[in-house]
Amino acid sequence: MEKCLVTVPAAFMHVRDNLDELGKVADDTDLLFLKGLLDSPVVTSLVKVSERAFPCRCSFLPPLLHHRRRST
């Protein structure tokens, strides 16, 4: 099994914790939208489900493509 450097929840939490740093390059409206998404319980649940369904996503391929790539 491949070893991941960063898991999905870790990446999610990193963006969420460092949202203020994005203020230097992002528009206020964009930041409000992103904050709303990151604080949403639905998105948090999706991150958890994604981690369970695809425990190691070392590449930046979408989940379905990554799954097909591993199974071939």
Tab-separated table of N, CA and C in Angstrom:
chain	number	residue	atom	x	y	z
A	1	MET	N	0.845	-1.194	0.000
A	1	MET	CA	0.000	0.000	0.000
A	1	MET	C	0.884	1.249	0.000
A	2	GLU	N	0.484	2.250	-0.759
A	2	GLU	CA	1.229	3.496	-0.838
A	2	GLU	C	1.101	4.262	0.467
A	3	LYS	N	2.127	5.020	0.802
A	3	LYS	CA	2.085	5.844	1.994
A	3	LYS	C	1.777	7.284	1.602
A	4	CYS	N	0.824	7.896	2.253
A	4	CYS	CA	0.430	9.269	1.930
A	4	CYS	C	1.201	10.253	2.796
A	5	LEU	N	1.589	11.352	2.195
A	5	LEU	CA	2.233	12.406	2.954
A	5	LEU	C	1.202	13.262	3.669
A	6	VAL	N	0.064	13.492	3.027
A	6	VAL	CA	-1.000	14.313	3.596
A	6	VAL	C	-2.324	13.623	3.342
A	7	THR	N	-3.133	13.477	4.384
A	7	THR	CA	-4.448	12.877	4.211
A	7	THR	C	-5.457	13.958	3.858
A	8	VAL	N	-6.610	13.533	3.379
A	8	VAL	CA	-7.662	14.484	3.008
A	8	VAL	C	-8.072	15.339	4.207
A	9	PRO	N	-8.374	14.737	5.378
A	9	PRO	CA	-8.744	15.580	6.519
A	9	PRO	C	-7.635	16.543	6.930
A	10	ALA	N	-6.381	16.131	6.834
A	10	ALA	CA	-5.277	17.018	7.200
A	10	ALA	C	-5.210	18.210	6.252
A	11	ALA	N	-5.379	17.962	4.969
A	11	ALA	CA	-5.370	19.052	3.989
A	11	ALA	C	-6.557	19.984	4.212
A	12	PHE	N	-7.720	19.400	4.481
A	12	PHE	CA	-8.932	20.176	4.755
A	12	PHE	C	-8.719	21.083	5.970
A	13	MET	N	-8.178	20.514	7.046
A	13	MET	CA	-7.956	21.290	8.270
A	13	MET	C	-6.892	22.369	8.050
A	14	HIS	N	-5.888	22.088	7.236
A	14	HIS	CA	-4.851	23.076	6.955
A	14	HIS	C	-5.453	24.305	6.267
A	15	VAL	N	-6.275	24.076	5.264
A	15	VAL	CA	-6.920	25.199	4.571
A	15	VAL	C	-7.818	25.948	5.537
A	16	ARG	N	-8.585	25.207	6.313
A	16	ARG	CA	-9.513	25.829	7.256
A	16	ARG	C	-8.780	26.662	8.311
A	17	ASP	N	-7.668	26.134	8.825
A	17	ASP	CA	-6.912	26.836	9.864
A	17	ASP	C	-6.137	28.040	9.331
A	18	ASN	N	-5.802	28.031	8.055
A	18	ASN	CA	-4.996	29.103	7.469
A	18	ASN	C	-5.792	29.998	6.532
A	19	LEU	N	-7.087	30.041	6.723
A	19	LEU	CA	-7.963	30.833	5.864
A	19	LEU	C	-7.596	32.316	5.879
A	20	ASP	N	-7.133	32.817	7.009
A	20	ASP	CA	-6.766	34.232	7.102
A	20	ASP	C	-5.601	34.581	6.177
A	21	GLU	N	-4.710	33.638	5.938
A	21	GLU	CA	-3.569	33.873	5.052
A	21	GLU	C	-4.012	34.113	3.609
A	22	LEU	N	-5.152	33.565	3.229
A	22	LEU	CA	-5.650	33.750	1.868
A	22	LEU	C	-6.124	35.174	1.622
A	23	GLY	N	-6.355	35.918	2.689
A	23	GLY	CA	-6.840	37.283	2.571
A	23	GLY	C	-5.919	38.185	1.773
A	24	LYS	N	-4.664	37.805	1.676
A	24	LYS	CA	-3.704	38.622	0.949
A	24	LYS	C	-3.916	38.564	-0.560
A	25	VAL	N	-4.507	37.479	-1.050
A	25	VAL	CA	-4.653	37.316	-2.498
A	25	VAL	C	-6.091	37.104	-2.961
A	26	ALA	N	-6.988	36.858	-2.053
A	26	ALA	CA	-8.371	36.552	-2.432
A	26	ALA	C	-9.298	37.720	-2.115
A	27	ASP	N	-10.361	37.805	-2.871
A	27	ASP	CA	-11.394	38.811	-2.672
A	27	ASP	C	-12.219	38.439	-1.433
A	28	ASP	N	-12.770	39.426	-0.734
A	28	ASP	CA	-13.565	39.167	0.469
A	28	ASP	C	-14.748	38.248	0.191
A	29	THR	N	-15.401	38.440	-0.943
A	29	THR	CA	-16.542	37.597	-1.298
A	29	THR	C	-16.106	36.145	-1.458
A	30	ASP	N	-14.956	35.935	-2.093
A	30	ASP	CA	-14.429	34.583	-2.260
A	30	ASP	C	-14.126	33.941	-0.910
A	31	LEU	N	-13.540	34.722	-0.009
A	31	LEU	CA	-13.206	34.194	1.315
A	31	LEU	C	-14.454	33.833	2.112
A	32	LEU	N	-15.485	34.659	2.017
A	32	LEU	CA	-16.736	34.351	2.715
A	32	LEU	C	-17.357	33.069	2.174
A	33	PHE	N	-17.320	32.900	0.856
A	33	PHE	CA	-17.851	31.694	0.234
A	33	PHE	C	-17.055	30.467	0.681
A	34	LEU	N	-15.726	30.557	0.631
A	34	LEU	CA	-14.874	29.440	1.038
A	34	LEU	C	-15.066	29.113	2.512
A	35	LYS	N	-15.146	30.131	3.359
A	35	LYS	CA	-15.360	29.900	4.792
A	35	LYS	C	-16.696	29.211	5.026
A	36	GLY	N	-17.732	29.640	4.299
A	36	GLY	CA	-19.037	28.996	4.421
A	36	GLY	C	-18.988	27.530	4.035
A	37	LEU	N	-18.262	27.222	2.972
A	37	LEU	CA	-18.115	25.823	2.557
A	37	LEU	C	-17.347	25.009	3.590
A	38	LEU	N	-16.225	25.541	4.048
A	38	LEU	CA	-15.386	24.797	4.984
A	38	LEU	C	-16.056	24.590	6.335
A	39	ASP	N	-16.901	25.516	6.738
A	39	ASP	CA	-17.598	25.393	8.017
A	39	ASP	C	-18.862	24.548	7.922
A	40	SER	N	-19.247	24.181	6.716
A	40	SER	CA	-20.471	23.411	6.512
A	40	SER	C	-20.327	21.987	7.034
A	41	PRO	N	-21.305	21.514	7.816
A	41	PRO	CA	-21.264	20.128	8.288
A	41	PRO	C	-21.312	19.129	7.135
A	42	VAL	N	-21.940	19.513	6.036
A	42	VAL	CA	-22.014	18.621	4.874
A	42	VAL	C	-20.617	18.397	4.296
A	43	VAL	N	-19.851	19.460	4.148
A	43	VAL	CA	-18.495	19.331	3.608
A	43	VAL	C	-17.617	18.530	4.563
A	44	THR	N	-17.745	18.774	5.853
A	44	THR	CA	-16.983	18.007	6.836
A	44	THR	C	-17.308	16.527	6.727
A	45	SER	N	-18.575	16.199	6.571
A	45	SER	CA	-18.982	14.797	6.407
A	45	SER	C	-18.427	14.208	5.120
A	46	LEU	N	-18.451	14.983	4.041
A	46	LEU	CA	-17.906	14.505	2.768
A	46	LEU	C	-16.409	14.222	2.864
A	47	VAL	N	-15.697	15.050	3.595
A	47	VAL	CA	-14.261	14.821	3.784
A	47	VAL	C	-14.034	13.515	4.534
A	48	LYS	N	-14.818	13.279	5.576
A	48	LYS	CA	-14.680	12.039	6.346
A	48	LYS	C	-15.023	10.815	5.502
A	49	VAL	N	-16.097	10.902	4.730
A	49	VAL	CA	-16.501	9.784	3.869
A	49	VAL	C	-15.432	9.528	2.808
A	50	SER	N	-14.902	10.588	2.233
A	50	SER	CA	-13.857	10.447	1.220
A	50	SER	C	-12.629	9.753	1.796
A	51	GLU	N	-12.266	10.093	3.009
A	51	GLU	CA	-11.111	9.464	3.651
A	51	GLU	C	-11.348	7.972	3.864
A	52	ARG	N	-12.567	7.603	4.239
A	52	ARG	CA	-12.876	6.178	4.442
A	52	ARG	C	-12.932	5.422	3.118
A	53	ALA	N	-13.511	6.037	2.105
A	53	ALA	CA	-13.676	5.369	0.811
A	53	ALA	C	-12.356	5.259	0.049
A	54	PHE	N	-11.508	6.259	0.173
A	54	PHE	CA	-10.231	6.303	-0.543
A	54	PHE	C	-9.133	6.634	0.462
A	55	PRO	N	-8.700	5.644	1.255
A	55	PRO	CA	-7.782	5.913	2.360
A	55	PRO	C	-6.425	6.486	1.959
A	56	CYS	N	-5.978	6.255	0.765
A	56	CYS	CA	-4.679	6.790	0.361
A	56	CYS	C	-4.802	7.418	-1.018
A	57	ARG	N	-4.767	8.735	-1.059
A	57	ARG	CA	-4.835	9.445	-2.343
A	57	ARG	C	-3.568	10.271	-2.477
A	58	CYS	N	-2.521	9.625	-2.873
A	58	CYS	CA	-1.225	10.291	-2.956
A	58	CYS	C	-1.080	11.161	-4.198
A	59	SER	N	-1.906	10.936	-5.186
A	59	SER	CA	-1.849	11.760	-6.391
A	59	SER	C	-3.003	12.750	-6.363
A	60	PHE	N	-3.019	13.637	-7.310
A	60	PHE	CA	-4.076	14.636	-7.370
A	60	PHE	C	-5.164	14.249	-8.357
A	61	LEU	N	-5.302	12.953	-8.645
A	61	LEU	CA	-6.363	12.482	-9.526
A	61	LEU	C	-7.690	12.487	-8.788
A	62	PRO	N	-8.798	12.712	-9.492
A	62	PRO	CA	-10.105	12.599	-8.845
A	62	PRO	C	-10.284	11.191	-8.285
A	63	PRO	N	-11.077	11.025	-7.223
A	63	PRO	CA	-11.224	9.724	-6.566
A	63	PRO	C	-11.554	8.571	-7.503
A	64	LEU	N	-12.487	8.746	-8.427
A	64	LEU	CA	-12.862	7.641	-9.305
A	64	LEU	C	-11.724	7.255	-10.234
A	65	LEU	N	-11.007	8.233	-10.762
A	65	LEU	CA	-9.875	7.928	-11.634
A	65	LEU	C	-8.764	7.247	-10.853
A	66	HIS	N	-8.533	7.709	-9.624
A	66	HIS	CA	-7.498	7.107	-8.786
A	66	HIS	C	-7.853	5.664	-8.482
A	67	HIS	N	-9.129	5.399	-8.190
A	67	HIS	CA	-9.581	4.039	-7.889
A	67	HIS	C	-9.378	3.139	-9.106
A	68	ARG	N	-9.732	3.607	-10.287
A	68	ARG	CA	-9.557	2.820	-11.511
A	68	ARG	C	-8.080	2.557	-11.775
A	69	ARG	N	-7.259	3.549	-11.503
A	69	ARG	CA	-5.826	3.414	-11.746
A	69	ARG	C	-5.225	2.338	-10.844
A	70	ARG	N	-5.634	2.287	-9.599
A	70	ARG	CA	-5.098	1.293	-8.668
A	70	ARG	C	-5.583	-0.099	-9.004
A	71	SER	N	-6.800	-0.226	-9.504
A	71	SER	CA	-7.378	-1.546	-9.738
A	71	SER	C	-6.918	-2.175	-11.045
A	72	THR	N	-6.227	-1.424	-11.905
A	72	THR	CA	-5.767	-1.994	-13.177
A	72	THR	C	-4.362	-2.515	-13.067
